[in-house]
mmCIF file of C-alpha atoms and ligand atoms in Angstrom:
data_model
loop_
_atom_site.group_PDB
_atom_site.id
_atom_site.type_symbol
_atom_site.label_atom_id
_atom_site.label_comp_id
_atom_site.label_asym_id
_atom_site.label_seq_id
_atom_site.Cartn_x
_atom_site.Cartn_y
_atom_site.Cartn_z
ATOM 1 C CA UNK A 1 52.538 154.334 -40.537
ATOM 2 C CA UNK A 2 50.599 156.222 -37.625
ATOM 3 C CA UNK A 3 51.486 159.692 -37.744
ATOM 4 C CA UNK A 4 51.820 163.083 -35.456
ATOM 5 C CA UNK A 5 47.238 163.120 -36.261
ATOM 6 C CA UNK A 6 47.233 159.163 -35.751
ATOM 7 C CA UNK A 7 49.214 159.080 -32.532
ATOM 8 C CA UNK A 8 46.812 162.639 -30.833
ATOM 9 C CA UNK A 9 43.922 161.096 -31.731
ATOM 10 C CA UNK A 10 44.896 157.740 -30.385
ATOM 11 C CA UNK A 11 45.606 159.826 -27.182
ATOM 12 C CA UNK A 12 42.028 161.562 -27.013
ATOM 13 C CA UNK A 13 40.320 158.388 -27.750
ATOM 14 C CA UNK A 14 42.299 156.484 -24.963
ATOM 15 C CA UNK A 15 41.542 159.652 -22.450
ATOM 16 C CA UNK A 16 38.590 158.741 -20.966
ATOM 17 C CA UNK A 17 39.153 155.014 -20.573
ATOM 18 C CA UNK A 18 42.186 155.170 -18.525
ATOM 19 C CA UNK A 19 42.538 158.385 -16.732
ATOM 20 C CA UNK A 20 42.031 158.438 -12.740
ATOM 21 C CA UNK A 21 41.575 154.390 -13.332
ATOM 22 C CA UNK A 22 44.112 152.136 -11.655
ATOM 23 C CA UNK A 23 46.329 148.927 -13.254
ATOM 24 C CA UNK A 24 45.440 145.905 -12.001
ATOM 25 C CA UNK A 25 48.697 144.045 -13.830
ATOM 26 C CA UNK A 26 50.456 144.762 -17.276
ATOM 27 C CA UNK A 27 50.684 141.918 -19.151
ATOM 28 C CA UNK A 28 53.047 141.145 -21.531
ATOM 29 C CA UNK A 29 53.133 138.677 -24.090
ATOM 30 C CA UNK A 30 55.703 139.342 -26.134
ATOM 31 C CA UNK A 31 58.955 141.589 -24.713
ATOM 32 C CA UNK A 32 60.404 141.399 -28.215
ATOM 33 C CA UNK A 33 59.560 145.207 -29.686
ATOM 34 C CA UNK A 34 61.387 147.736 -30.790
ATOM 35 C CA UNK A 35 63.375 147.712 -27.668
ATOM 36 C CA UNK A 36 62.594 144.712 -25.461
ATOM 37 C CA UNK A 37 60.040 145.743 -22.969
ATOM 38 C CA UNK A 38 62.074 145.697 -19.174
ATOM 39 C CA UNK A 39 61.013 142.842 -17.290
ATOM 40 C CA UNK A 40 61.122 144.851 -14.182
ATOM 41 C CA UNK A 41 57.829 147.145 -15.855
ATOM 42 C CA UNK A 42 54.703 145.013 -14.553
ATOM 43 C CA UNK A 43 55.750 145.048 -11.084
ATOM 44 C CA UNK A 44 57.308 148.846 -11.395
ATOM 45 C CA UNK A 45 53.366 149.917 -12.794
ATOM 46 C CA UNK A 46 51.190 147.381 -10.935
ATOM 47 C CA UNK A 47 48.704 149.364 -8.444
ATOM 48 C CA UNK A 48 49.312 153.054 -9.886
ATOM 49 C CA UNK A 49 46.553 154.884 -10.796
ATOM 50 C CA UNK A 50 46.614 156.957 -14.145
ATOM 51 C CA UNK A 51 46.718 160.281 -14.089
ATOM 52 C CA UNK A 52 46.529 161.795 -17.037
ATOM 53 C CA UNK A 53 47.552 161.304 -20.942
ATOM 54 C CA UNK A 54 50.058 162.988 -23.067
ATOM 55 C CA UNK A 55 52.070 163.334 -26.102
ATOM 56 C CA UNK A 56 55.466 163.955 -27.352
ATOM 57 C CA UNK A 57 56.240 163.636 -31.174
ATOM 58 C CA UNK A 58 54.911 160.154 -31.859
ATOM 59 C CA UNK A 59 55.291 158.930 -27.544
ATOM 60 C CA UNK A 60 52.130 158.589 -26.628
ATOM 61 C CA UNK A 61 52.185 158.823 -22.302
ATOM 62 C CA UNK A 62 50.542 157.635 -19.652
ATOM 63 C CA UNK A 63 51.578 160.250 -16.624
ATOM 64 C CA UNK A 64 50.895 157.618 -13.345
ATOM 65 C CA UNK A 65 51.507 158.390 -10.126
ATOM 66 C CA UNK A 66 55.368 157.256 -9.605
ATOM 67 C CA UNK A 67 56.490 158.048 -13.296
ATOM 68 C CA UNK A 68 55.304 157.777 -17.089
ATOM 69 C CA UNK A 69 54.925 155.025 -19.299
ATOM 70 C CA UNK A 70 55.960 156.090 -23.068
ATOM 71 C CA UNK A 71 54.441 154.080 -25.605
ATOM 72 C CA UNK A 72 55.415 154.222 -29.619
ATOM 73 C CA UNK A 73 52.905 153.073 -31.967
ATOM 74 C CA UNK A 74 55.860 152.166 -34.487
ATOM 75 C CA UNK A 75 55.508 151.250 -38.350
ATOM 76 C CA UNK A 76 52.273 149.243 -37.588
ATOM 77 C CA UNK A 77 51.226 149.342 -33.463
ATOM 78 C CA UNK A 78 47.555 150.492 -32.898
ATOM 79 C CA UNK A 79 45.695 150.621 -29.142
ATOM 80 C CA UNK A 80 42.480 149.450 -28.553
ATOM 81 C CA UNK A 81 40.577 149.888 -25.355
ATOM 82 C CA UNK A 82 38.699 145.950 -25.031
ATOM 83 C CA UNK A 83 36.400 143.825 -22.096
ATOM 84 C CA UNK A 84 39.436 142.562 -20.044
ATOM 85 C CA UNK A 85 38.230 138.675 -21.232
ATOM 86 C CA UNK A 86 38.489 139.467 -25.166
ATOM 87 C CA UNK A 87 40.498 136.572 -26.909
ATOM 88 C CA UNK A 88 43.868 138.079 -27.520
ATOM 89 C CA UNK A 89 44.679 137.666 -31.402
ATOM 90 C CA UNK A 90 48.552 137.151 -33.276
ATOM 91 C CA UNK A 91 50.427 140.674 -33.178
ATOM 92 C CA UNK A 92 48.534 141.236 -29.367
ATOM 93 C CA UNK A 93 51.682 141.935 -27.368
ATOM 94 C CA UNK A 94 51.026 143.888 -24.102
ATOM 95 C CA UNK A 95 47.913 144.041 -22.582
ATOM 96 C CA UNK A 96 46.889 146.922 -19.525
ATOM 97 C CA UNK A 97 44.494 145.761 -17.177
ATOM 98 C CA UNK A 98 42.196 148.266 -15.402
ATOM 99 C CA UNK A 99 40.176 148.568 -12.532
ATOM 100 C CA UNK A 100 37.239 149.046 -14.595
ATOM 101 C CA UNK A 101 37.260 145.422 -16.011
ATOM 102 C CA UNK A 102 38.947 146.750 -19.655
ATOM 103 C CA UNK A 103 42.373 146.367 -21.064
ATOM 104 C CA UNK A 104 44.330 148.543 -22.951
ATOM 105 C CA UNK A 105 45.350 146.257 -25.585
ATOM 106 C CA UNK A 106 48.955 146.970 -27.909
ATOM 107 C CA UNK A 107 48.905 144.937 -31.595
ATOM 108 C CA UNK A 108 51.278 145.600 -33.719
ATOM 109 C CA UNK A 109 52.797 143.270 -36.674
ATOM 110 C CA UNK A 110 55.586 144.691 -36.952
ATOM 111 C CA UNK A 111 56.912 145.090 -33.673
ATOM 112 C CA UNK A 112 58.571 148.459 -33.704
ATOM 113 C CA UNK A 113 56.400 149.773 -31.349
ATOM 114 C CA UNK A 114 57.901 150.224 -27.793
ATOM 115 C CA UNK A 115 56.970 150.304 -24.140
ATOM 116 C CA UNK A 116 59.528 152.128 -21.821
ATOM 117 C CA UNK A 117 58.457 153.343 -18.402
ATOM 118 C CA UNK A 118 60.761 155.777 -16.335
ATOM 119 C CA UNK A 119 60.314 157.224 -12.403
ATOM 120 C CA UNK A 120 62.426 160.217 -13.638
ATOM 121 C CA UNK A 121 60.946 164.047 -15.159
ATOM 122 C CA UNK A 122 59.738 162.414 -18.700
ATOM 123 C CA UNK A 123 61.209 165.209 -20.972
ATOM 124 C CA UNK A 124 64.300 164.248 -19.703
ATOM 125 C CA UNK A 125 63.873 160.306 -21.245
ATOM 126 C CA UNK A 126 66.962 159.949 -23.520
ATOM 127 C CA UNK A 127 64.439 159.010 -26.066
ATOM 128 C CA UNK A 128 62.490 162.441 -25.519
ATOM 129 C CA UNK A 129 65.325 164.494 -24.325
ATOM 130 C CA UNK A 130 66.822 165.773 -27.443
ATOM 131 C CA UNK A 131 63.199 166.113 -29.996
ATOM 132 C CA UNK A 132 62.602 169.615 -31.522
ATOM 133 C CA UNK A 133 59.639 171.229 -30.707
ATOM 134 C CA UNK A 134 56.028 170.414 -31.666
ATOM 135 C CA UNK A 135 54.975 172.009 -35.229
ATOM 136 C CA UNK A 136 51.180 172.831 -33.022
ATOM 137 C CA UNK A 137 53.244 174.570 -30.332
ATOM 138 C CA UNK A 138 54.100 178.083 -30.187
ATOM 139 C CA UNK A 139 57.905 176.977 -29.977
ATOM 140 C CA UNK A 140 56.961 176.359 -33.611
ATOM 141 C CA UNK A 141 56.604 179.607 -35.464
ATOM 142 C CA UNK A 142 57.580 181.628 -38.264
ATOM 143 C CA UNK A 143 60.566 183.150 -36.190
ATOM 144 C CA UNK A 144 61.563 179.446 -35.401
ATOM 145 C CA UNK A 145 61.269 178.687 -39.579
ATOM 146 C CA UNK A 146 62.804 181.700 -40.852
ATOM 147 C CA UNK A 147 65.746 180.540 -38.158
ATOM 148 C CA UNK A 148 66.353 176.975 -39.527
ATOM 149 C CA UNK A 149 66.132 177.698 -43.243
ATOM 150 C CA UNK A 150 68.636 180.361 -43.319
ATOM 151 C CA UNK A 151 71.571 179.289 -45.172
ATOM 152 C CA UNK A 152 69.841 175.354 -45.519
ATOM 153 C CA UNK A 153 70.529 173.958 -49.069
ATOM 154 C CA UNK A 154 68.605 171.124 -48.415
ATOM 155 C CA UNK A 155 64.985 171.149 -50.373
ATOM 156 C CA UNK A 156 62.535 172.798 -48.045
ATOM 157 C CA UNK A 157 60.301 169.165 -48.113
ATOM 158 C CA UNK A 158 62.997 167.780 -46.453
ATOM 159 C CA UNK A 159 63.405 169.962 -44.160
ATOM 160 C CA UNK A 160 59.916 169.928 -42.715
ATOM 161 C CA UNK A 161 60.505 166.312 -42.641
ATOM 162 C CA UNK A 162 63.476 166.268 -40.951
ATOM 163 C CA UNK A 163 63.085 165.694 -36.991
ATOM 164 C CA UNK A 164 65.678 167.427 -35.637
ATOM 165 C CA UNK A 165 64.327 170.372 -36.477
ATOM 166 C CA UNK A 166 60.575 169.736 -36.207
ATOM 167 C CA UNK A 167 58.779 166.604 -35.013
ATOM 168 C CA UNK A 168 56.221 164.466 -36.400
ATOM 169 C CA UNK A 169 55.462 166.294 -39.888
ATOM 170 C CA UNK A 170 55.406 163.312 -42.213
ATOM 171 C CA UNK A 171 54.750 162.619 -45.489
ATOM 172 C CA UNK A 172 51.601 163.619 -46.069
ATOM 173 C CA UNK A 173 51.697 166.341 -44.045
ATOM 174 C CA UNK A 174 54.969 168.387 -45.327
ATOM 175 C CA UNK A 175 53.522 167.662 -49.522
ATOM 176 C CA UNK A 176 50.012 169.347 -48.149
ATOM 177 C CA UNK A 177 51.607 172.059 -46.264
ATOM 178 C CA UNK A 178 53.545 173.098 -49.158
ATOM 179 C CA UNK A 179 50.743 173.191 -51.626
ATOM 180 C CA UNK A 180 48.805 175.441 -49.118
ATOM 181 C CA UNK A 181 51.687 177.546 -48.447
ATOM 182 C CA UNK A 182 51.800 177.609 -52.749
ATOM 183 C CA UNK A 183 55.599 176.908 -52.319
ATOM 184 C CA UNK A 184 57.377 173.909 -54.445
ATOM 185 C CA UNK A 185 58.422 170.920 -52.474
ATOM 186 C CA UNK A 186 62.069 171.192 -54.435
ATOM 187 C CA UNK A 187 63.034 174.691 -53.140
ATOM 188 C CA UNK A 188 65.940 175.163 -50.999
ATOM 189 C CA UNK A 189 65.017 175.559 -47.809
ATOM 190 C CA UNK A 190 67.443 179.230 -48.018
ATOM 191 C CA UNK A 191 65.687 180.330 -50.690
ATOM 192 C CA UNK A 192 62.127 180.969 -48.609
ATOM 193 C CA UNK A 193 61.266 184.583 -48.106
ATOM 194 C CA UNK A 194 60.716 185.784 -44.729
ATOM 195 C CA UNK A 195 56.283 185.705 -46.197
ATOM 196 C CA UNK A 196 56.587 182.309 -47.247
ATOM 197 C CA UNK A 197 58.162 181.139 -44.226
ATOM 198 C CA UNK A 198 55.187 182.620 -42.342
ATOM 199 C CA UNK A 199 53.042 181.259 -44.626
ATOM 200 C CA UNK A 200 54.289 178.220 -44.234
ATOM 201 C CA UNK A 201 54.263 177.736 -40.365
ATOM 202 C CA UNK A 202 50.233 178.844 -40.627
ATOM 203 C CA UNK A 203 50.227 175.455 -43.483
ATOM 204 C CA UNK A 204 52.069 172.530 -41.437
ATOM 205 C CA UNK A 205 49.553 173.780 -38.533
ATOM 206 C CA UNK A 206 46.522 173.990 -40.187
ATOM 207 C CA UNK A 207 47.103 170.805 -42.253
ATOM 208 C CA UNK A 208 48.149 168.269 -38.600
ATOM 209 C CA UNK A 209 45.134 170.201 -36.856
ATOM 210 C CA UNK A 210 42.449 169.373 -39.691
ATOM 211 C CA UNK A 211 44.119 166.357 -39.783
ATOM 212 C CA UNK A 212 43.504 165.412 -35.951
ATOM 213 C CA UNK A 213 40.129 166.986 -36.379
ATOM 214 C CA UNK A 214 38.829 164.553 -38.541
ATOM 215 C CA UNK A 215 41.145 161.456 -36.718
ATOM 216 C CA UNK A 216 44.392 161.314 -38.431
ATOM 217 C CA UNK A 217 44.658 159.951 -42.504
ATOM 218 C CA UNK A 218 46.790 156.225 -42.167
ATOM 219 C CA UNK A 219 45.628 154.737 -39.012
ATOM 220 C CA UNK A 220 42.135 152.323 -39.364
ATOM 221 C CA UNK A 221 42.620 150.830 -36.452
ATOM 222 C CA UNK A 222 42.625 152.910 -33.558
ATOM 223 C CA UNK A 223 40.087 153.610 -30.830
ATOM 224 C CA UNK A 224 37.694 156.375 -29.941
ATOM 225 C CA UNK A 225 37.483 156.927 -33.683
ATOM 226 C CA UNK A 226 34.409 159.473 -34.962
ATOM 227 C CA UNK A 227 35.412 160.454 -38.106
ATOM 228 C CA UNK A 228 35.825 158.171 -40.804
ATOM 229 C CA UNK A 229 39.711 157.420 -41.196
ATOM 230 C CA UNK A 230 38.578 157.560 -44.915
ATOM 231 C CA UNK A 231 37.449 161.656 -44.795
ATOM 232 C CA UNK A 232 41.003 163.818 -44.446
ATOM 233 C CA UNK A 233 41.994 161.600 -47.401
ATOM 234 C CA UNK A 234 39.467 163.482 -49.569
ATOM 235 C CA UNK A 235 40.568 166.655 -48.199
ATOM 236 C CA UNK A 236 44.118 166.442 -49.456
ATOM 237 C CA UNK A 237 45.249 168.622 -52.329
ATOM 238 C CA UNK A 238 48.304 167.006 -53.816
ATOM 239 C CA UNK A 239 49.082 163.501 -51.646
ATOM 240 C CA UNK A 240 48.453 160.678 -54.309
ATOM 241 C CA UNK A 241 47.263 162.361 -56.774
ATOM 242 C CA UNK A 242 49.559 162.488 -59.381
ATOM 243 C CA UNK A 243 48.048 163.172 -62.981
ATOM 244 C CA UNK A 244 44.563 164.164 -61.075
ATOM 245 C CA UNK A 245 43.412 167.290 -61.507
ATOM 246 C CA UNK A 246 44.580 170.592 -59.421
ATOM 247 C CA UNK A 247 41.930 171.410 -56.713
ATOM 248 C CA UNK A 248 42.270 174.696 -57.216
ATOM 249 C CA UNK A 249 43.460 175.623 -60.884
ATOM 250 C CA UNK A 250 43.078 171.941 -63.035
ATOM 251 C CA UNK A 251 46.640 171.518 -64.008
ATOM 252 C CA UNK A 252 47.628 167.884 -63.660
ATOM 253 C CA UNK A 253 49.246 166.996 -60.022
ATOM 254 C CA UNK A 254 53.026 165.973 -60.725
ATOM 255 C CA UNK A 255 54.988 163.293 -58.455
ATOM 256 C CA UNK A 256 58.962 162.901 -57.971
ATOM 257 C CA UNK A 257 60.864 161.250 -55.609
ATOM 258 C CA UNK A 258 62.809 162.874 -52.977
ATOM 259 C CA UNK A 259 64.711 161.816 -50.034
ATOM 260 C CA UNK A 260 63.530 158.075 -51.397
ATOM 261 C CA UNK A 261 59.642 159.279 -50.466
ATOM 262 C CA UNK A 262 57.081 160.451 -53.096
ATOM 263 C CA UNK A 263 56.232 164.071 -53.305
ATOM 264 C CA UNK A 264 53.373 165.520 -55.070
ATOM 265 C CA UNK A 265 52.683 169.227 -56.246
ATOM 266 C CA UNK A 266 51.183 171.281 -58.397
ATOM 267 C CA UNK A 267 53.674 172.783 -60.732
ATOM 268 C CA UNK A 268 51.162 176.013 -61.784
ATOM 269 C CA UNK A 269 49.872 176.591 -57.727
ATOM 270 C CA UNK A 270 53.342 176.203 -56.138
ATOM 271 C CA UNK A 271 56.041 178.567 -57.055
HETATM 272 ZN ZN1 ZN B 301 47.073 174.105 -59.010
#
């Protein structure tokens, strides 16, 4: 599933392609997403130039000149930027013409990907409206975890994971954060001292940023690619690696299940 990493770097590699270019039509072959795509959107977008990209959570958006479309890669949605003429394949479901003679082409098997489009101030989209902040912006700090751990129960994985409180750390991202941060995924969130919640902020950061650095860890179809999809994987300390080795001491990884989602540690690294 493309995460927070997956959807920026889908964003930087559809930059250049589509910004200050104009839509010659939107195309869409199949309505049937997520949400079913408005049939008023072709017309609403037809002859507006792009002017810039953007992201919020997993929305990747296209800021044109009457409004912003908002685009969700769902479970299985990828982009790719394609010659206008390319034979459309199954799962192709929306396709963005340009000026420039290429389309920005949506496939996704799945179909919980969306396509929404609104005239109105985007961060006011009921579907954007009510996310917490981003875990790379400064809204996202060790003031702002300290805050939403006090008196939480709830295991401090699950927390991290849970987006109401912080968007767009998955899976990967909250085990690997917690094994730099040295704390164990089963914690309650309450129990965090004010240094390990700083600790901790500095992780999910570092992790999402290395992560976008080297073009996201789950996604192998997306454009604009330059690092191999294949590389953060090797990077990762704990994430499938049960019964491996410990990166940093040689004590066997352990996995559990949590919240119904694996979650690795190290049970000598992470106190
Ligand atoms: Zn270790």
């Amino acid at each position: 599933m493309p995460e927070l990493p997956e959807v920026e770097t889908t964003r930087r590699g559809v930059d250049p392609h589509v910004v200050g270019r104009k839509i010659v039509a939107l195309e869409v072959h199949e309505p049937r997403l997520r949400w079913r795509v408005a049939d008023s959107l072709p017309s609403e977008v037809a002859g507006q130039r792009v002017r810039q990209t953007g992201r919020r959570a997993k929305y990747l958006l296209l800021e044109l000149e009457s409004g912003t479309l908002l685009l969700h890669l769902g479970m299985s949605g990828s982009l790719r930027v394609l010659p206008a003429e390319t034979p459309r394949l199954t799962h192709d479901h929306f396709d963005l013409l340009l000026d420039s003679g290429v389309t920005l082409r949506f496939n996704d098997p799945r179909r919980f990907g969306s396509l929404h489009y609104t005239k109105e101030n985007v961060s006011d989209h009921p579907l954007l409206r009510r996310l917490a902040p981003e875990p790379l912006s400064d809204a996202f700090n060790a003031d702002y975890l300290w805050r939403i751990t006090r008196k939480k129960k709830v295991a401090i994985k699950q927390l991290l994971m849970n987006s109401s409180l912080v968007v767009g750390v998955g899976n990967i991202y909250a085990s690997e954060a917690l094994f730099r941060a040295r704390i164990k995924p089963k914690r309650a969130a309450k129990s965090l001292t004010r240094t390990e919640v700083g600790k901790l902020a500095r992780a999910v950061k570092a992790v999402l940023a290395m992560a976008i650095k080297v073009g996201g860890t789950t996604l192998r179809d997306y454009v604009g690619a330059d690092g191999n999809p294949g590389y953060f994987k090797q990077k990762l300390y704990v994430y499938e690696r049960a019964g491996e080795p410990c990166r940093v001491c040689k004590t066997k990884i352990r996995q559990f299940t949590q919240g119904q989602r694996s979650t690795y540690f190290c049970p000598s690294c992470q106190k």
